[in-house]
Amino acid sequence: MSLVDQMDTVTDASAGSVDRHATTETFESTNPASGAVVGVFPVHDADAVRETVARGRVAARQWADLGYDGRGTRLSAFRGYLARRLHELADLVHRENGKPHADAILEITLAIDHLAWAGGHARKTLGPRKVNAGMLAANHAAYLEYQPLGVVGVIGPWNYPVFTPMGSIAYALAAGNAVVFKPSEYTPAVGAWLAAAWRAAVPDLPDAFQVVTGYGETGAALCRAGVGKLAFTGSAPTGRKVMATCAETLTPVLMELGGKDAMIVDDDADVTAAADAAVWGAMSNGGQTCIGIERVYATSAVYDRFVAEVTEQLRTLRPGSDDAASYGPMTMASQTDVVKRHLADAAGAGARVVRGDADPSLFPNENYVPPTVLLDVPEDNVAVREETFGPTLTITKVRDAEEALELANNSAHGLGGSVFSKSKERGMDLARRMRSGMTSVNSVLTFASVPALPFGGVGDSGFGRIHGEDGLKEFTRAKAITRQRIALPVNLMSFGRPASAADALARVMGMLHGRHR
Ligand code: NAD
């Protein structure tokens, strides 16, 4: 029997003993393409969340005691399980989130790759090591290690319901923590499936990864439940609330928030490749990608050719729920209104609107948005300033790449971005100076698929990092230890030191550092 067939069991099992105390309130998750119910899930209240975290705390000690090898084999079993059930999970993602099956496969593939990397690099990144004790403590040995925090709370969004939360879950687990995950209320079935997969793959420590379901209140309860850290991925407005709630208990936070990513197309760019990347970056997943391209700044030398290429490519795109569709419906119906408002605002401000050939009258329901490009949108327009999160793209003509960079950086957000230039030096220079956590040169979104690279933003896009060594360290605390190897005749940190010791020390410092001006 597949995990999907067992979804009722999954729901009960994911709640565990929790529901003996929880309210009996439930909520439904629905298929955004058809409105069909995908699953019914408990709304976990504060007591239920606290109990789940308490169970997680017990599991966290056992999980930490397993050491890197013991955890490594179990993380491998988890990834093996996901890989064997890839199509089953992709089908569930398709039904609950709406994205095409093939895109769901790509998303899960990325998550599995990160899981493998996190498990494989935890010891090297976090394990005990000796560091140089330096001159003042030359008679000591100095050790550094990165210890787990206990239970990590993860609150996730719906747009990449596997890849995005797994960026925190995989790295937190690999670092030796237990995890309690609160998936978005729009994708609880995917969250419950992941927890059930964990229990099936790691039956000796089922509580090392648990799921609680519900709305924002359940997430707030997780913030207050005494977790060692709260990893939040979602919008900036909710991020502010999560930080305020976590401040009540001084719970540290990781903030992965929204973006308004820009692409710079320089004079020497491969225009066809840039257009292809921009269209994919903006329209795939229906534009519901935190690191999706929302703004393009193309130099006057390439602007006309670039717009013509994008317009041509737009023609072929068609939203739908079938296997051949380019992208699916908006997962969250209310987001459709945001996208429409941005398009109307831009058109009202004089923007030229270019749509693909897809005929909206043939769309199954109004959750489908046609691919749309906006030309000549004023920089102060909402369509340029705020995250649209739909299959839209603004293209703006600029004098040169320097002006492009200035406009790209003039944003409250700073998550990812892209630069197209055939010159390696130019591309790298623009990428370095782009005010964002990540930039791909001559492609889009690639940084997310490199497990060794950290992922995270600046400004309103948040702080802290998942992925890579930084992502592992994010879920640990650095532990420093010194051990005296030999006792010196003079101990400077003792009331028994001779009065002359401080003068001798000052002379040595003068000889060592005094010549530097
Ligand atoms: P959202 O902020 O509405 O919700 C995110 C999660 O927070 C959900 O699980 C929700 O139930 C929970 N929540 C809501 N109110 C809460 C509260 N008061 N306390 C605790 N938890 C609460 O975001 P969304 O609509 O689910 O996701 C879309 C957003 O996520 C976009 O802005 C997108 O850019 C961003 N995102 C960022 C990244 C990244 O890595 N930076 C990745 C994916 C998505």
mmCIF file of C-alpha atoms in Angstrom, residues 197-448:
data_model
loop_
_atom_site.group_PDB
_atom_site.id
_atom_site.type_symbol
_atom_site.label_atom_id
_atom_site.label_comp_id
_atom_site.label_asym_id
_atom_site.label_seq_id
_atom_site.Cartn_x
_atom_site.Cartn_y
_atom_site.Cartn_z
ATOM 1 C CA ALA A 197 8.391 8.260 5.043
ATOM 2 C CA TRP A 198 10.820 9.033 7.862
ATOM 3 C CA ARG A 199 9.018 6.647 10.228
ATOM 4 C CA ALA A 200 9.080 3.910 7.592
ATOM 5 C CA ALA A 201 12.757 4.441 6.755
ATOM 6 C CA VAL A 202 14.005 5.064 10.306
ATOM 7 C CA PRO A 203 11.712 2.936 12.492
ATOM 8 C CA ASP A 204 14.033 2.972 15.529
ATOM 9 C CA LEU A 205 13.803 6.760 15.931
ATOM 10 C CA PRO A 206 10.409 7.848 14.571
ATOM 11 C CA ASP A 207 10.225 10.978 16.735
ATOM 12 C CA ALA A 208 13.431 12.460 15.361
ATOM 13 C CA PHE A 209 11.328 13.975 12.576
ATOM 14 C CA GLN A 210 7.685 14.795 13.344
ATOM 15 C CA VAL A 211 5.036 16.927 11.724
ATOM 16 C CA VAL A 212 2.328 19.120 13.247
ATOM 17 C CA THR A 213 -0.401 20.558 11.049
ATOM 18 C CA GLY A 214 -2.598 23.632 11.182
ATOM 19 C CA TYR A 215 -2.689 27.328 10.395
ATOM 20 C CA GLY A 216 -0.577 30.262 11.582
ATOM 21 C CA GLU A 217 -1.577 29.651 15.241
ATOM 22 C CA THR A 218 0.026 26.194 15.112
ATOM 23 C CA GLY A 219 3.185 27.808 13.732
ATOM 24 C CA ALA A 220 3.097 30.416 16.522
ATOM 25 C CA ALA A 221 2.716 27.585 19.060
ATOM 26 C CA LEU A 222 5.849 25.967 17.616
ATOM 27 C CA CYS A 223 7.691 29.276 18.095
ATOM 28 C CA ARG A 224 6.672 29.238 21.784
ATOM 29 C CA ALA A 225 7.305 25.519 22.415
ATOM 30 C CA GLY A 226 10.922 25.856 23.556
ATOM 31 C CA VAL A 227 12.649 24.707 20.371
ATOM 32 C CA GLY A 228 16.401 25.348 20.065
ATOM 33 C CA LYS A 229 15.903 27.301 16.858
ATOM 34 C CA LEU A 230 13.041 28.176 14.554
ATOM 35 C CA ALA A 231 13.724 27.943 10.823
ATOM 36 C CA PHE A 232 11.061 29.944 8.995
ATOM 37 C CA THR A 233 10.489 30.022 5.249
ATOM 38 C CA GLY A 234 7.678 32.214 3.989
ATOM 39 C CA SER A 235 6.752 35.815 3.350
ATOM 40 C CA ALA A 236 8.403 38.825 5.004
ATOM 41 C CA PRO A 237 5.184 39.973 6.766
ATOM 42 C CA THR A 238 4.785 36.552 8.421
ATOM 43 C CA GLY A 239 8.518 36.446 9.120
ATOM 44 C CA ARG A 240 8.168 39.619 11.191
ATOM 45 C CA LYS A 241 5.394 37.986 13.247
ATOM 46 C CA VAL A 242 7.462 34.818 13.720
ATOM 47 C CA MET A 243 10.443 36.865 14.938
ATOM 48 C CA ALA A 244 8.234 38.754 17.403
ATOM 49 C CA THR A 245 6.803 35.509 18.778
ATOM 50 C CA CYS A 246 10.228 33.884 19.022
ATOM 51 C CA ALA A 247 11.517 36.983 20.842
ATOM 52 C CA GLU A 248 9.177 36.134 23.766
ATOM 53 C CA THR A 249 11.338 33.107 24.583
ATOM 54 C CA LEU A 250 14.614 34.345 23.042
ATOM 55 C CA THR A 251 14.335 31.514 20.511
ATOM 56 C CA PRO A 252 16.862 32.114 17.699
ATOM 57 C CA VAL A 253 15.464 32.304 14.186
ATOM 58 C CA LEU A 254 16.498 31.622 10.602
ATOM 59 C CA MET A 255 14.550 33.727 8.103
ATOM 60 C CA GLU A 256 14.163 32.579 4.476
ATOM 61 C CA LEU A 257 11.794 35.184 3.038
ATOM 62 C CA GLY A 258 10.510 36.438 -0.297
ATOM 63 C CA GLY A 259 12.396 37.908 -3.209
ATOM 64 C CA LYS A 260 12.124 40.217 -6.204
ATOM 65 C CA ASP A 261 15.024 38.749 -8.116
ATOM 66 C CA ALA A 262 16.538 40.591 -11.046
ATOM 67 C CA MET A 263 18.356 39.468 -14.177
ATOM 68 C CA ILE A 264 20.919 41.704 -15.878
ATOM 69 C CA VAL A 265 21.385 41.171 -19.625
ATOM 70 C CA ASP A 266 24.633 42.841 -20.708
ATOM 71 C CA ASP A 267 25.688 44.019 -24.194
ATOM 72 C CA ASP A 268 27.636 40.831 -24.946
ATOM 73 C CA ALA A 269 25.046 38.356 -23.627
ATOM 74 C CA ASP A 270 23.796 35.312 -25.501
ATOM 75 C CA VAL A 271 20.351 36.861 -25.934
ATOM 76 C CA THR A 272 18.520 33.654 -26.873
ATOM 77 C CA ALA A 273 19.900 31.816 -23.846
ATOM 78 C CA ALA A 274 19.116 34.799 -21.603
ATOM 79 C CA ALA A 275 15.516 34.930 -22.873
ATOM 80 C CA ASP A 276 15.103 31.191 -22.371
ATOM 81 C CA ALA A 277 16.433 31.465 -18.820
ATOM 82 C CA ALA A 278 14.314 34.525 -18.026
ATOM 83 C CA VAL A 279 11.128 32.844 -19.233
ATOM 84 C CA TRP A 280 11.875 29.687 -17.237
ATOM 85 C CA GLY A 281 12.981 31.689 -14.191
ATOM 86 C CA ALA A 282 9.849 33.810 -14.260
ATOM 87 C CA MET A 283 7.132 31.411 -15.395
ATOM 88 C CA SER A 284 8.052 27.917 -14.172
ATOM 89 C CA ASN A 285 6.053 26.834 -11.131
ATOM 90 C CA GLY A 286 3.584 29.550 -12.191
ATOM 91 C CA GLY A 287 6.101 32.146 -10.994
ATOM 92 C CA GLN A 288 5.586 30.946 -7.424
ATOM 93 C CA THR A 289 9.311 30.683 -6.789
ATOM 94 C CA CYS A 290 11.074 32.714 -4.113
ATOM 95 C CA ILE A 291 14.162 32.889 -6.355
ATOM 96 C CA GLY A 292 12.105 33.315 -9.525
ATOM 97 C CA ILE A 293 13.145 36.096 -11.906
ATOM 98 C CA GLU A 294 10.638 38.950 -11.583
ATOM 99 C CA ARG A 295 12.607 41.827 -13.152
ATOM 100 C CA VAL A 296 14.936 41.962 -16.170
ATOM 101 C CA TYR A 297 17.213 44.910 -16.927
ATOM 102 C CA ALA A 298 18.479 44.623 -20.501
ATOM 103 C CA THR A 299 20.987 47.079 -22.004
ATOM 104 C CA SER A 300 19.833 49.175 -24.962
ATOM 105 C CA ALA A 301 22.203 47.141 -27.203
ATOM 106 C CA VAL A 302 20.220 43.921 -26.620
ATOM 107 C CA TYR A 303 16.799 45.108 -25.403
ATOM 108 C CA ASP A 304 14.852 44.805 -28.680
ATOM 109 C CA ARG A 305 16.271 41.384 -29.515
ATOM 110 C CA PHE A 306 15.700 40.188 -25.946
ATOM 111 C CA VAL A 307 12.053 41.337 -25.882
ATOM 112 C CA ALA A 308 11.445 39.711 -29.277
ATOM 113 C CA GLU A 309 12.935 36.395 -28.050
ATOM 114 C CA VAL A 310 10.947 36.448 -24.807
ATOM 115 C CA THR A 311 7.735 37.264 -26.701
ATOM 116 C CA GLU A 312 8.388 34.363 -29.061
ATOM 117 C CA GLN A 313 9.036 31.921 -26.242
ATOM 118 C CA LEU A 314 6.011 33.145 -24.279
ATOM 119 C CA ARG A 315 3.770 32.029 -27.159
ATOM 120 C CA THR A 316 4.439 28.372 -26.480
ATOM 121 C CA LEU A 317 3.583 28.429 -22.763
ATOM 122 C CA ARG A 318 0.292 27.045 -21.542
ATOM 123 C CA PRO A 319 -0.861 26.702 -17.945
ATOM 124 C CA GLY A 320 -2.837 23.571 -17.156
ATOM 125 C CA SER A 321 -3.072 20.480 -15.014
ATOM 126 C CA ASP A 322 -2.077 17.883 -17.616
ATOM 127 C CA ASP A 323 1.391 16.428 -18.158
ATOM 128 C CA ALA A 324 2.109 18.682 -21.145
ATOM 129 C CA ALA A 325 1.242 21.921 -19.314
ATOM 130 C CA SER A 326 4.044 24.461 -18.820
ATOM 131 C CA TYR A 327 2.933 25.247 -15.290
ATOM 132 C CA GLY A 328 -0.045 24.680 -13.033
ATOM 133 C CA PRO A 329 -2.647 26.825 -11.306
ATOM 134 C CA MET A 330 -1.912 29.304 -8.533
ATOM 135 C CA THR A 331 -1.699 27.109 -5.442
ATOM 136 C CA MET A 332 -3.262 29.767 -3.217
ATOM 137 C CA ALA A 333 -6.311 31.334 -4.878
ATOM 138 C CA SER A 334 -5.786 34.669 -3.072
ATOM 139 C CA GLN A 335 -2.376 35.051 -4.774
ATOM 140 C CA THR A 336 -4.228 35.358 -8.093
ATOM 141 C CA ASP A 337 -5.667 38.661 -6.836
ATOM 142 C CA VAL A 338 -2.182 39.953 -5.934
ATOM 143 C CA VAL A 339 -0.902 39.107 -9.423
ATOM 144 C CA LYS A 340 -3.918 40.748 -11.084
ATOM 145 C CA ARG A 341 -3.475 43.873 -8.937
ATOM 146 C CA HIS A 342 0.189 44.168 -9.934
ATOM 147 C CA LEU A 343 -0.654 43.718 -13.628
ATOM 148 C CA ALA A 344 -3.463 46.297 -13.442
ATOM 149 C CA ASP A 345 -1.261 48.775 -11.563
ATOM 150 C CA ALA A 346 1.512 48.436 -14.125
ATOM 151 C CA ALA A 347 -0.890 48.780 -17.064
ATOM 152 C CA GLY A 348 -2.431 51.828 -15.393
ATOM 153 C CA ALA A 349 1.046 53.355 -15.121
ATOM 154 C CA GLY A 350 1.530 53.003 -18.879
ATOM 155 C CA ALA A 351 3.297 49.639 -19.120
ATOM 156 C CA ARG A 352 2.971 47.672 -22.335
ATOM 157 C CA VAL A 353 1.489 44.235 -21.648
ATOM 158 C CA VAL A 354 2.627 41.196 -23.669
ATOM 159 C CA ARG A 355 0.778 37.912 -23.192
ATOM 160 C CA GLY A 356 1.377 34.433 -24.579
ATOM 161 C CA ASP A 357 -1.037 32.760 -26.974
ATOM 162 C CA ALA A 358 -2.732 30.746 -24.201
ATOM 163 C CA ASP A 359 -6.452 31.523 -24.326
ATOM 164 C CA PRO A 360 -7.728 32.319 -20.792
ATOM 165 C CA SER A 361 -11.291 31.347 -21.791
ATOM 166 C CA LEU A 362 -10.013 27.742 -22.107
ATOM 167 C CA PHE A 363 -8.470 27.683 -18.619
ATOM 168 C CA PRO A 364 -10.250 25.214 -16.308
ATOM 169 C CA ASN A 365 -10.828 27.829 -13.595
ATOM 170 C CA GLU A 366 -9.682 31.285 -12.552
ATOM 171 C CA ASN A 367 -6.704 29.965 -10.562
ATOM 172 C CA TYR A 368 -4.762 29.874 -13.851
ATOM 173 C CA VAL A 369 -2.860 33.007 -14.843
ATOM 174 C CA PRO A 370 -1.588 33.505 -18.421
ATOM 175 C CA PRO A 371 2.142 34.162 -18.831
ATOM 176 C CA THR A 372 2.548 37.936 -18.936
ATOM 177 C CA VAL A 373 5.433 40.302 -19.638
ATOM 178 C CA LEU A 374 5.326 43.979 -18.711
ATOM 179 C CA LEU A 375 7.457 46.473 -20.642
ATOM 180 C CA ASP A 376 8.407 49.991 -19.534
ATOM 181 C CA VAL A 377 7.016 49.756 -16.000
ATOM 182 C CA PRO A 378 8.034 52.773 -13.879
ATOM 183 C CA GLU A 379 10.538 51.757 -11.202
ATOM 184 C CA ASP A 380 8.293 52.972 -8.387
ATOM 185 C CA ASN A 381 5.382 50.769 -9.531
ATOM 186 C CA VAL A 382 4.179 47.994 -7.254
ATOM 187 C CA ALA A 383 4.933 45.449 -10.034
ATOM 188 C CA VAL A 384 8.623 46.365 -9.747
ATOM 189 C CA ARG A 385 8.846 46.933 -6.001
ATOM 190 C CA GLU A 386 6.793 44.110 -4.430
ATOM 191 C CA GLU A 387 7.004 40.337 -4.819
ATOM 192 C CA THR A 388 4.362 39.382 -7.424
ATOM 193 C CA PHE A 389 4.746 35.597 -7.117
ATOM 194 C CA GLY A 390 2.989 34.863 -10.398
ATOM 195 C CA PRO A 391 3.905 34.036 -14.038
ATOM 196 C CA THR A 392 4.914 37.612 -14.815
ATOM 197 C CA LEU A 393 8.094 39.467 -15.726
ATOM 198 C CA THR A 394 9.018 43.116 -16.095
ATOM 199 C CA ILE A 395 11.610 44.025 -18.742
ATOM 200 C CA THR A 396 13.265 47.428 -18.551
ATOM 201 C CA LYS A 397 15.686 49.036 -20.994
ATOM 202 C CA VAL A 398 18.841 50.455 -19.417
ATOM 203 C CA ARG A 399 21.828 52.395 -20.753
ATOM 204 C CA ASP A 400 24.403 49.823 -19.662
ATOM 205 C CA ALA A 401 25.079 47.079 -17.128
ATOM 206 C CA GLU A 402 26.050 49.627 -14.468
ATOM 207 C CA GLU A 403 22.609 51.207 -14.614
ATOM 208 C CA ALA A 404 21.107 47.707 -14.607
ATOM 209 C CA LEU A 405 23.019 46.882 -11.434
ATOM 210 C CA GLU A 406 21.954 50.114 -9.761
ATOM 211 C CA LEU A 407 18.267 49.411 -10.466
ATOM 212 C CA ALA A 408 18.566 45.710 -9.603
ATOM 213 C CA ASN A 409 20.085 46.636 -6.238
ATOM 214 C CA ASN A 410 17.511 49.324 -5.506
ATOM 215 C CA SER A 411 15.150 46.861 -3.847
ATOM 216 C CA ALA A 412 14.169 46.028 -0.288
ATOM 217 C CA HIS A 413 14.621 42.361 -1.200
ATOM 218 C CA GLY A 414 17.880 40.618 -2.050
ATOM 219 C CA LEU A 415 17.477 36.870 -2.400
ATOM 220 C CA GLY A 416 18.917 35.587 -5.704
ATOM 221 C CA GLY A 417 19.557 36.946 -9.162
ATOM 222 C CA SER A 418 21.136 36.323 -12.536
ATOM 223 C CA VAL A 419 23.649 37.956 -14.864
ATOM 224 C CA PHE A 420 24.101 37.216 -18.568
ATOM 225 C CA SER A 421 27.467 38.201 -20.053
ATOM 226 C CA LYS A 422 29.894 36.245 -22.223
ATOM 227 C CA SER A 423 32.829 37.911 -20.469
ATOM 228 C CA LYS A 424 33.834 35.849 -17.448
ATOM 229 C CA GLU A 425 35.344 38.877 -15.666
ATOM 230 C CA ARG A 426 32.325 41.093 -16.350
ATOM 231 C CA GLY A 427 29.820 38.420 -15.339
ATOM 232 C CA MET A 428 31.646 37.618 -12.118
ATOM 233 C CA ASP A 429 32.111 41.290 -11.262
ATOM 234 C CA LEU A 430 28.403 42.071 -11.719
ATOM 235 C CA ALA A 431 27.459 38.943 -9.761
ATOM 236 C CA ARG A 432 29.689 39.968 -6.836
ATOM 237 C CA ARG A 433 28.234 43.462 -6.725
ATOM 238 C CA MET A 434 24.618 42.313 -6.969
ATOM 239 C CA ARG A 435 22.962 42.885 -3.580
ATOM 240 C CA SER A 436 21.685 39.355 -3.080
ATOM 241 C CA GLY A 437 22.601 36.183 -1.265
ATOM 242 C CA MET A 438 23.038 34.214 -4.509
ATOM 243 C CA THR A 439 23.623 34.940 -8.191
ATOM 244 C CA SER A 440 23.868 32.625 -11.220
ATOM 245 C CA VAL A 441 25.946 33.797 -14.201
ATOM 246 C CA ASN A 442 24.602 32.716 -17.620
ATOM 247 C CA SER A 443 21.791 30.673 -16.056
ATOM 248 C CA VAL A 444 18.998 31.030 -13.511
ATOM 249 C CA LEU A 445 18.417 29.399 -10.116
ATOM 250 C CA THR A 446 21.498 27.143 -10.492
ATOM 251 C CA PHE A 447 22.888 28.057 -7.062
ATOM 252 C CA ALA A 448 19.939 26.247 -5.440
#
